[in-house]
CSV table of C-alpha atoms and ligand atoms in Angstrom, one decimal:
chain,number,residue,atom,x,y,z
A,929,MET,CA,99.7,144.9,53.6
A,930,ALA,CA,101.4,141.9,52.0
A,931,LYS,CA,104.3,142.3,54.5
A,932,VAL,CA,101.9,142.1,57.5
A,933,ASN,CA,100.2,139.0,56.1
A,934,SER,CA,103.4,137.1,55.6
A,935,LYS,CA,104.5,138.0,59.2
A,936,ALA,CA,101.1,136.8,60.5
A,937,VAL,CA,101.4,133.6,58.5
A,938,ILE,CA,104.9,132.9,60.0
A,939,VAL,CA,103.5,133.6,63.5
A,940,ILE,CA,100.6,131.3,63.0
A,941,LEU,CA,102.8,128.6,61.5
A,942,PHE,CA,105.1,128.9,64.5
A,943,ILE,CA,102.3,128.6,67.0
A,944,THR,CA,100.9,125.6,65.1
A,945,VAL,CA,104.2,123.8,65.2
A,946,LEU,CA,104.6,124.6,68.9
A,947,LEU,CA,101.1,123.2,69.7
A,948,GLY,CA,101.9,120.1,67.6
A,949,LEU,CA,105.1,119.5,69.6
A,950,LEU,CA,103.3,120.0,72.9
A,951,TYR,CA,100.6,117.5,71.8
A,952,VAL,CA,103.2,114.9,70.8
A,953,CYS,CA,105.1,115.3,74.1
A,954,GLN,CA,101.8,115.1,76.1
A,955,TYR,CA,100.8,112.0,74.2
A,956,TYR,CA,104.0,110.2,75.0
A,957,ARG,CA,103.9,111.2,78.6
A,958,ILE,CA,100.4,109.8,79.1
A,959,SER,CA,101.1,106.6,77.2
A,960,LEU,CA,104.3,106.0,79.1
A,961,SER,CA,102.5,106.2,82.4
A,962,PHE,CA,100.0,103.6,81.2
A,963,GLU,CA,102.3,101.2,79.4
A,964,GLU,CA,105.2,99.5,81.0
A,965,THR,CA,108.0,97.9,79.0
A,966,TRP,CA,109.7,94.9,80.4
A,967,LYS,CA,112.9,93.4,79.4
A,968,THR,CA,112.7,89.7,80.2
A,969,GLU,CA,115.8,88.0,81.4
A,970,LYS,CA,115.4,85.2,78.9
A,971,GLU,CA,114.5,87.1,75.8
A,972,GLY,CA,117.3,89.6,76.3
A,973,SER,CA,116.6,92.6,74.2
A,974,GLN,CA,113.1,91.7,73.2
A,975,THR,CA,110.6,93.7,75.1
A,976,ILE,CA,107.1,92.8,76.2
A,977,ARG,CA,104.5,95.5,76.2
A,978,ILE,CA,101.6,95.0,78.5
A,979,SER,CA,99.0,97.7,78.1
A,980,HIS,CA,97.6,99.0,81.4
A,981,SER,CA,94.8,100.7,79.5
A,982,SER,CA,92.7,102.4,82.1
A,983,THR,CA,91.4,99.1,83.6
A,984,ASP,CA,91.9,100.1,87.2
A,985,VAL,CA,91.6,103.8,87.2
A,986,HIS,CA,88.4,105.0,85.5
A,987,LEU,CA,85.2,103.6,86.9
A,988,GLU,CA,82.3,104.3,84.6
A,989,SER,CA,78.9,103.2,85.5
A,990,PRO,CA,76.3,102.5,82.8
A,991,PRO,CA,73.6,105.3,82.6
A,992,GLY,CA,70.2,104.4,84.0
A,993,LEU,CA,71.4,101.7,86.4
A,994,LYS,CA,69.2,101.6,89.5
A,995,TYR,CA,70.6,100.3,92.8
A,996,SER,CA,70.1,100.9,96.5
A,997,GLN,CA,71.3,104.2,97.9
A,998,PRO,CA,74.8,104.0,99.5
A,999,SER,CA,75.0,105.4,103.0
A,1000,ILE,CA,77.8,107.6,104.2
A,1001,VAL,CA,76.9,107.2,107.9
A,1002,HIS,CA,75.8,103.6,108.2
A,1003,GLY,CA,77.9,100.6,107.4
A,1004,ARG,CA,79.7,97.7,109.0
A,1005,THR,CA,81.1,98.7,112.4
A,1006,ASP,CA,82.2,95.2,113.6
A,1007,VAL,CA,85.2,95.1,111.2
A,1008,VAL,CA,87.8,97.5,109.8
A,1009,THR,CA,87.0,98.3,106.2
A,1010,VAL,CA,90.0,100.4,105.2
A,1011,THR,CA,93.7,100.1,105.9
A,1012,PRO,CA,95.9,102.9,107.3
A,1013,TRP,CA,97.1,103.6,103.8
A,1014,LEU,CA,93.5,103.8,102.6
A,1015,ALA,CA,93.1,100.6,100.7
A,1016,PRO,CA,89.6,99.1,101.0
A,1017,VAL,CA,89.3,95.9,103.0
A,1018,VAL,CA,86.6,93.8,101.3
A,1019,TRP,CA,84.0,92.3,103.6
A,1020,GLU,CA,80.4,91.2,102.8
A,1021,GLY,CA,78.2,94.2,103.2
A,1022,THR,CA,80.8,96.8,102.0
A,1023,PHE,CA,80.1,96.7,98.2
A,1024,ASN,CA,77.3,96.5,95.7
A,1025,GLU,CA,77.9,93.6,93.3
A,1026,LEU,CA,75.3,94.8,90.8
A,1027,LEU,CA,77.1,98.2,90.5
A,1028,LEU,CA,80.6,96.7,90.4
A,1029,ASP,CA,79.7,94.1,87.8
A,1030,SER,CA,78.1,96.7,85.6
A,1031,ILE,CA,81.2,98.9,85.8
A,1032,TYR,CA,83.6,96.0,84.9
A,1033,LYS,CA,81.3,94.6,82.2
A,1034,LYS,CA,81.8,97.9,80.3
A,1035,LYS,CA,85.6,97.4,80.5
A,1036,ASN,CA,85.4,94.0,78.9
A,1037,ILE,CA,88.0,92.6,81.2
A,1038,THR,CA,89.8,89.2,81.1
A,1039,VAL,CA,90.8,87.6,84.4
A,1040,ALA,CA,93.4,84.8,84.6
A,1041,ALA,CA,93.6,82.3,87.4
A,1042,THR,CA,96.6,80.0,88.1
A,1043,VAL,CA,96.4,76.8,90.0
A,1044,PHE,CA,99.0,74.2,90.7
A,1045,ALA,CA,98.2,70.5,91.1
A,1046,VAL,CA,101.4,68.7,91.3
A,1047,GLY,CA,101.6,65.0,92.5
A,1048,LYS,CA,98.7,63.9,94.6
A,1049,TYR,CA,97.3,67.4,94.7
A,1050,ILE,CA,95.7,66.6,91.4
A,1051,MET,CA,92.9,65.0,93.5
A,1052,PHE,CA,91.7,68.5,94.5
A,1053,LEU,CA,91.5,69.9,91.0
A,1054,LYS,CA,88.0,68.7,90.0
A,1055,ASP,CA,86.2,70.3,92.9
A,1056,PHE,CA,88.4,73.5,92.6
A,1057,LEU,CA,87.5,73.9,88.9
A,1058,GLU,CA,83.8,73.0,89.2
A,1059,THR,CA,83.2,75.4,92.1
A,1060,ALA,CA,85.4,78.1,90.5
A,1061,ASP,CA,83.3,78.0,87.4
A,1062,LYS,CA,80.2,78.6,89.5
A,1063,HIS,CA,81.5,81.3,91.8
A,1064,PHE,CA,84.7,82.9,90.6
A,1065,PHE,CA,83.9,85.9,88.3
A,1066,ALA,CA,80.7,84.2,87.1
A,1067,GLY,CA,79.6,85.9,83.9
A,1068,PHE,CA,83.1,87.2,83.1
A,1069,ARG,CA,85.9,86.0,80.8
A,1070,VAL,CA,88.2,83.8,82.9
A,1071,ASP,CA,91.2,81.9,81.6
A,1072,PHE,CA,92.3,79.1,84.0
A,1073,TYR,CA,95.9,77.9,83.9
A,1074,VAL,CA,96.5,74.5,85.5
A,1075,PHE,CA,100.1,73.5,86.2
A,1076,THR,CA,100.6,69.8,86.7
A,1077,ASP,CA,102.9,66.9,86.3
A,1078,ARG,CA,99.9,64.5,85.8
A,1079,LEU,CA,98.6,65.7,82.4
A,1080,ASN,CA,96.3,62.7,81.9
A,1081,GLU,CA,94.7,62.9,85.3
A,1082,VAL,CA,93.3,66.4,84.6
A,1083,PRO,CA,89.6,66.1,85.0
A,1084,LYS,CA,87.2,67.1,82.2
A,1085,VAL,CA,85.2,70.0,83.5
A,1086,ASN,CA,82.7,71.8,81.4
A,1087,MET,CA,83.3,75.5,81.7
A,1088,ALA,CA,80.7,78.2,81.1
A,1089,ALA,CA,80.9,80.1,77.8
A,1090,GLY,CA,83.8,82.5,77.6
A,1091,ARG,CA,85.9,80.6,80.1
A,1092,THR,CA,88.9,78.6,79.1
A,1093,LEU,CA,91.2,76.0,80.7
A,1094,THR,CA,94.8,75.6,79.7
A,1095,VAL,CA,97.0,72.8,81.1
A,1096,ARG,CA,100.8,73.3,81.4
A,1097,SER,CA,103.3,70.6,82.2
A,1098,VAL,CA,105.6,71.1,85.2
A,1099,PRO,CA,108.2,68.8,86.6
A,1100,SER,CA,107.4,66.7,89.7
A,1101,SER,CA,109.4,67.3,92.9
A,1102,ASN,CA,110.2,65.3,96.0
A,1103,ARG,CA,109.8,68.3,98.2
A,1104,TRP,CA,106.5,70.1,98.7
A,1105,GLN,CA,108.4,73.2,99.8
A,1106,GLU,CA,109.9,73.4,96.3
A,1107,ILE,CA,106.6,72.8,94.5
A,1108,SER,CA,105.0,75.5,96.5
A,1109,ALA,CA,107.9,78.0,96.1
A,1110,ARG,CA,108.5,77.4,92.4
A,1111,ARG,CA,105.0,78.8,91.7
A,1112,MET,CA,106.4,82.3,91.7
A,1113,GLU,CA,108.8,81.5,89.0
A,1114,LEU,CA,106.2,79.8,86.8
A,1115,ILE,CA,103.7,82.7,87.4
A,1116,GLN,CA,106.4,85.2,86.3
A,1117,LYS,CA,107.1,83.2,83.2
A,1118,LEU,CA,103.5,82.7,82.3
A,1119,ILE,CA,102.9,86.4,82.4
A,1120,GLU,CA,106.0,87.2,80.3
A,1121,GLU,CA,105.4,84.5,77.8
A,1122,THR,CA,101.7,84.3,77.4
A,1123,PHE,CA,99.7,87.3,78.5
A,1124,GLN,CA,101.1,90.2,76.7
A,1125,ASN,CA,98.1,92.3,75.9
A,1126,HIS,CA,95.1,90.1,76.4
A,1127,VAL,CA,94.8,89.6,80.2
A,1128,ASP,CA,94.0,92.4,82.7
A,1129,TYR,CA,94.0,90.7,86.1
A,1130,ILE,CA,95.4,87.5,87.5
A,1131,PHE,CA,94.7,85.6,90.7
A,1132,CYS,CA,97.0,82.8,92.0
A,1133,LEU,CA,95.1,80.3,94.0
A,1134,ASP,CA,95.8,77.1,96.1
A,1135,VAL,CA,94.2,74.0,94.6
A,1136,ASP,CA,93.3,72.4,97.9
A,1137,SER,CA,90.3,74.6,98.3
A,1138,LYS,CA,86.8,75.1,97.1
A,1139,PHE,CA,84.6,78.1,96.3
A,1140,HIS,CA,81.4,78.4,98.4
A,1141,GLY,CA,80.3,81.9,97.5
A,1142,ARG,CA,80.8,84.8,95.2
A,1143,TRP,CA,84.3,85.9,94.4
A,1144,GLY,CA,84.0,88.6,91.8
A,1145,THR,CA,84.7,92.2,90.7
A,1146,GLU,CA,84.8,93.5,94.2
A,1147,SER,CA,88.2,91.8,94.5
A,1148,LEU,CA,89.8,93.7,91.6
A,1149,GLY,CA,92.6,96.1,92.3
A,1150,GLY,CA,96.2,96.9,91.5
A,1151,LEU,CA,97.9,94.6,94.0
A,1152,VAL,CA,95.5,92.4,96.0
A,1153,ALA,CA,96.3,90.4,99.1
A,1154,VAL,CA,94.1,88.2,101.3
A,1155,ILE,CA,94.2,88.3,105.1
A,1156,HIS,CA,95.2,84.9,106.5
A,1157,PRO,CA,92.3,83.4,108.5
A,1158,GLY,CA,94.6,82.0,111.1
A,1159,TYR,CA,96.1,85.2,112.5
A,1160,TYR,CA,93.8,88.1,111.8
A,1161,ARG,CA,92.8,88.7,115.4
A,1162,ASP,CA,96.4,88.3,116.7
A,1163,ASN,CA,99.1,90.8,117.7
A,1164,ARG,CA,101.7,91.1,115.0
A,1165,SER,CA,104.4,89.6,117.3
A,1166,ARG,CA,102.5,86.3,116.7
A,1167,PHE,CA,102.6,86.5,112.9
A,1168,PRO,CA,104.7,83.7,111.5
A,1169,TYR,CA,106.9,86.0,109.4
A,1170,GLU,CA,110.5,85.0,108.6
A,1171,ARG,CA,112.4,86.2,111.6
A,1172,ARG,CA,116.0,85.6,110.6
A,1173,PRO,CA,117.6,88.8,109.3
A,1174,ALA,CA,119.8,86.8,106.9
A,1175,SER,CA,116.7,86.0,104.8
A,1176,ARG,CA,115.4,88.3,102.2
A,1177,ALA,CA,111.9,87.6,103.6
A,1178,TYR,CA,112.8,89.0,107.0
A,1179,VAL,CA,110.3,91.1,108.8
A,1180,ALA,CA,111.6,92.7,112.0
A,1181,PRO,CA,109.8,92.7,115.3
A,1182,GLY,CA,107.4,95.7,115.4
A,1183,GLU,CA,107.0,95.6,111.7
A,1184,GLY,CA,104.3,94.2,109.4
A,1185,ASP,CA,100.7,95.2,108.9
A,1186,PHE,CA,98.7,92.0,108.5
A,1187,TYR,CA,99.6,88.4,107.9
A,1188,TYR,CA,98.6,87.6,104.3
A,1189,CYS,CA,97.9,84.2,102.7
A,1190,GLY,CA,100.2,82.6,100.2
A,1191,GLY,CA,97.3,80.6,99.0
A,1192,ALA,CA,95.5,83.5,97.2
A,1193,PHE,CA,96.8,86.8,95.8
A,1194,GLY,CA,96.4,88.7,92.6
A,1195,GLY,CA,95.8,92.1,90.9
A,1196,LEU,CA,96.7,93.8,87.7
A,1197,VAL,CA,99.0,91.6,85.6
A,1198,GLN,CA,102.0,93.9,85.8
A,1199,GLU,CA,101.7,94.2,89.6
A,1200,VAL,CA,101.6,90.5,90.0
A,1201,HIS,CA,104.5,90.1,87.6
A,1202,GLN,CA,106.5,92.5,89.8
A,1203,LEU,CA,105.6,90.5,92.9
A,1204,ALA,CA,106.3,87.1,91.4
A,1205,LYS,CA,109.6,88.2,90.0
A,1206,THR,CA,110.8,89.8,93.3
A,1207,CYS,CA,109.7,86.8,95.4
A,1208,ARG,CA,111.3,84.4,93.0
A,1209,ASN,CA,114.6,86.3,93.0
A,1210,ASN,CA,114.6,86.7,96.7
A,1211,PHE,CA,113.8,83.0,97.3
A,1212,GLU,CA,116.6,81.9,94.9
A,1213,ASP,CA,119.1,84.3,96.4
A,1214,ASP,CA,118.3,83.0,99.8
A,1215,ALA,CA,118.7,79.4,98.6
A,1216,LYS,CA,122.2,80.2,97.3
A,1217,GLU,CA,123.1,81.1,100.8
A,1218,GLY,CA,121.4,78.0,102.2
A,1219,ILE,CA,118.3,79.8,103.6
A,1220,GLU,CA,114.7,78.8,103.1
A,1221,ALA,CA,112.2,81.2,104.6
A,1222,ALA,CA,109.9,79.8,107.3
A,1223,TRP,CA,106.8,79.6,105.0
A,1224,GLN,CA,108.6,79.7,101.7
A,1225,GLU,CA,106.9,81.9,99.1
A,1226,GLU,CA,104.3,83.0,101.7
A,1227,SER,CA,107.1,84.5,103.8
A,1228,HIS,CA,108.5,86.3,100.7
A,1229,LEU,CA,105.0,87.5,99.8
A,1230,ASN,CA,104.5,88.9,103.3
A,1231,ARG,CA,107.8,90.8,103.1
A,1232,TYR,CA,106.8,92.1,99.7
A,1233,MET,CA,103.4,93.3,100.8
A,1234,TRP,CA,104.9,95.1,103.8
A,1235,ILE,CA,107.1,97.2,101.5
A,1236,ASN,CA,104.6,97.4,98.6
A,1237,LYS,CA,101.3,98.0,100.2
A,1238,PRO,CA,98.3,96.2,98.5
A,1239,SER,CA,95.8,98.5,97.0
A,1240,LYS,CA,93.0,96.2,98.0
A,1241,VAL,CA,92.8,93.8,100.9
A,1242,LEU,CA,90.4,90.9,100.9
A,1243,SER,CA,89.0,89.8,104.3
A,1244,PRO,CA,89.4,86.2,105.5
A,1245,GLU,CA,86.0,85.5,103.7
A,1246,TYR,CA,88.3,85.0,100.6
A,1247,LEU,CA,90.4,82.2,102.1
A,1248,TRP,CA,89.0,80.4,105.1
A,1249,GLN,CA,89.9,77.0,106.3
A,1250,ASP,CA,87.3,74.2,106.6
A,1251,PHE,CA,88.6,73.0,109.9
A,1252,LYS,CA,88.2,76.4,111.4
A,1253,GLN,CA,84.8,77.4,112.9
A,1254,ARG,CA,83.3,80.5,111.2
A,1255,ASN,CA,83.8,83.6,113.3
A,1256,PRO,CA,80.7,86.0,113.7
A,1257,GLU,CA,82.3,88.8,111.6
A,1258,VAL,CA,82.7,86.4,108.7
A,1259,LEU,CA,79.2,86.6,107.3
A,1260,LEU,CA,80.0,84.5,104.3
A,1261,ILE,CA,82.8,82.1,103.4
A,1262,ARG,CA,83.6,82.5,99.7
A,1263,PHE,CA,86.7,80.3,99.4
A,1264,SER,CA,88.0,77.8,101.9
A,1265,GLY,CA,90.9,75.3,102.2
A,1266,VAL,CA,89.7,71.7,102.5
A,1267,ILE,CA,90.8,69.4,105.3
A,1268,LYS,CA,93.7,67.3,104.1
A,1269,ASN,CA,95.9,64.6,105.5
A,1270,TYR,CA,99.4,66.0,104.9
A,1271,ALA,CA,101.1,62.6,105.4
A,1272,ASN,CA,98.9,61.2,102.6
A,1273,ILE,CA,99.3,63.8,99.9
A,1274,ARG,CA,102.6,65.5,100.3
A,1275,PRO,CA,105.7,63.9,98.7
A,1276,ASN,CA,107.8,64.6,101.9
B,2363,UDP,N1,101.2,71.9,95.8
B,2363,UDP,C1,101.1,70.9,94.9
B,2363,UDP,N2,101.6,69.7,95.2
B,2363,UDP,C2,102.3,69.5,96.3
B,2363,UDP,C3,102.4,70.5,97.3
B,2363,UDP,C4,101.8,71.7,97.0
B,2363,UDP,O1,100.5,71.1,93.8
B,2363,UDP,O2,102.8,68.3,96.5
B,2363,UDP,C5,100.6,73.3,95.4
B,2363,UDP,C6,99.1,73.2,95.5
B,2363,UDP,O3,98.5,74.1,94.6
B,2363,UDP,C7,98.9,73.7,96.9
B,2363,UDP,C8,99.9,74.8,97.1
B,2363,UDP,O4,101.0,74.2,96.3
B,2363,UDP,O5,97.5,74.2,97.1
B,2363,UDP,C9,100.3,75.1,98.5
B,2363,UDP,O6,100.6,73.9,99.3
B,2363,UDP,P1,99.6,73.5,100.4
B,2363,UDP,O7,98.2,73.7,100.0
B,2363,UDP,O8,100.0,72.1,100.9
B,2363,UDP,O9,100.0,74.5,101.6
B,2363,UDP,P2,99.0,74.9,102.8
B,2363,UDP,O10,97.8,75.6,102.2
B,2363,UDP,O11,98.6,73.6,103.5
B,2363,UDP,O12,99.9,75.8,103.6
B,2364,MN,MN1,96.7,75.1,100.6
């Protein structure tokens, strides 16, 4: 009897240890898939951990929420609302903002927004910030990061509760192309040096624009691109991609899905980090060979999005241009570039 018992104890112990080992392995596998470790160039061996948590994968709606019944047979038919790789294309009428906001409220997300106001572009900052406070993720925690060389010309704007504004100093430049393109490097560094664990999503926006309508949780996704308002009805042969094979932004004839804006993009912090880092490196490697892509970082972004498909695409409602008449499929203009006199505001 005693013999049987000790055998049984050994078997039970063995099984317990095995189960324990299995559990530990499983735990590490899961946490590895949600957590990325980055080695930054500057900090050498120091690693930055940014937790993905489950921000973008598990959509839990609060119990008891009442909202209009979604239809599976009726919806917008005048526009395409899904890409060939099955990413949603966000148009007015394709989402329920009450439902989406409730889902993301539960996640307690923080959204960061970067905006550059270098040189005379500082004049656009006040309207940008005031309208952003009203329309951009209203009711959510938003951290705005302003990059400027004119620190004492940054306007005082009262932000709603839970929203912050941080100003960062950047050098001036005599070339607008450089100001525009250096944004990728500064976005990459901002993410590496500042965000770590406390920011979930980031959007990078042009300052020479204003919000006119809601831009909120419907825009959240892994990698988010905005369709450029100038080319969305055109054949891709007309898209102003970089066409010289020597450039790292090259897109060959017959390639390319859409033409995306350089003036607005975003997504999960780690996705935007990857994008910014890649575009920056490609831009700098091009420069070493004396090449500057046709539309600077916009060209590199378009090349990146061709290879790395955005998981959510925002319609031109999300970056229109004031000089352009609204097309009938655009039911609502949410964000739009103001009319500007290039000769007056750009340094070259
Ligand atoms: N920018 C800036 N100062 C400059 C030129 C550009 O701050 O002298 C920044 C600013 O945020 C601007 C963005 O770079 O919105 C892109 O440049 P711009 O808006 O002139 O390009 P466009 O939208 O006209 O293609
Ligand atoms: Mn612009």
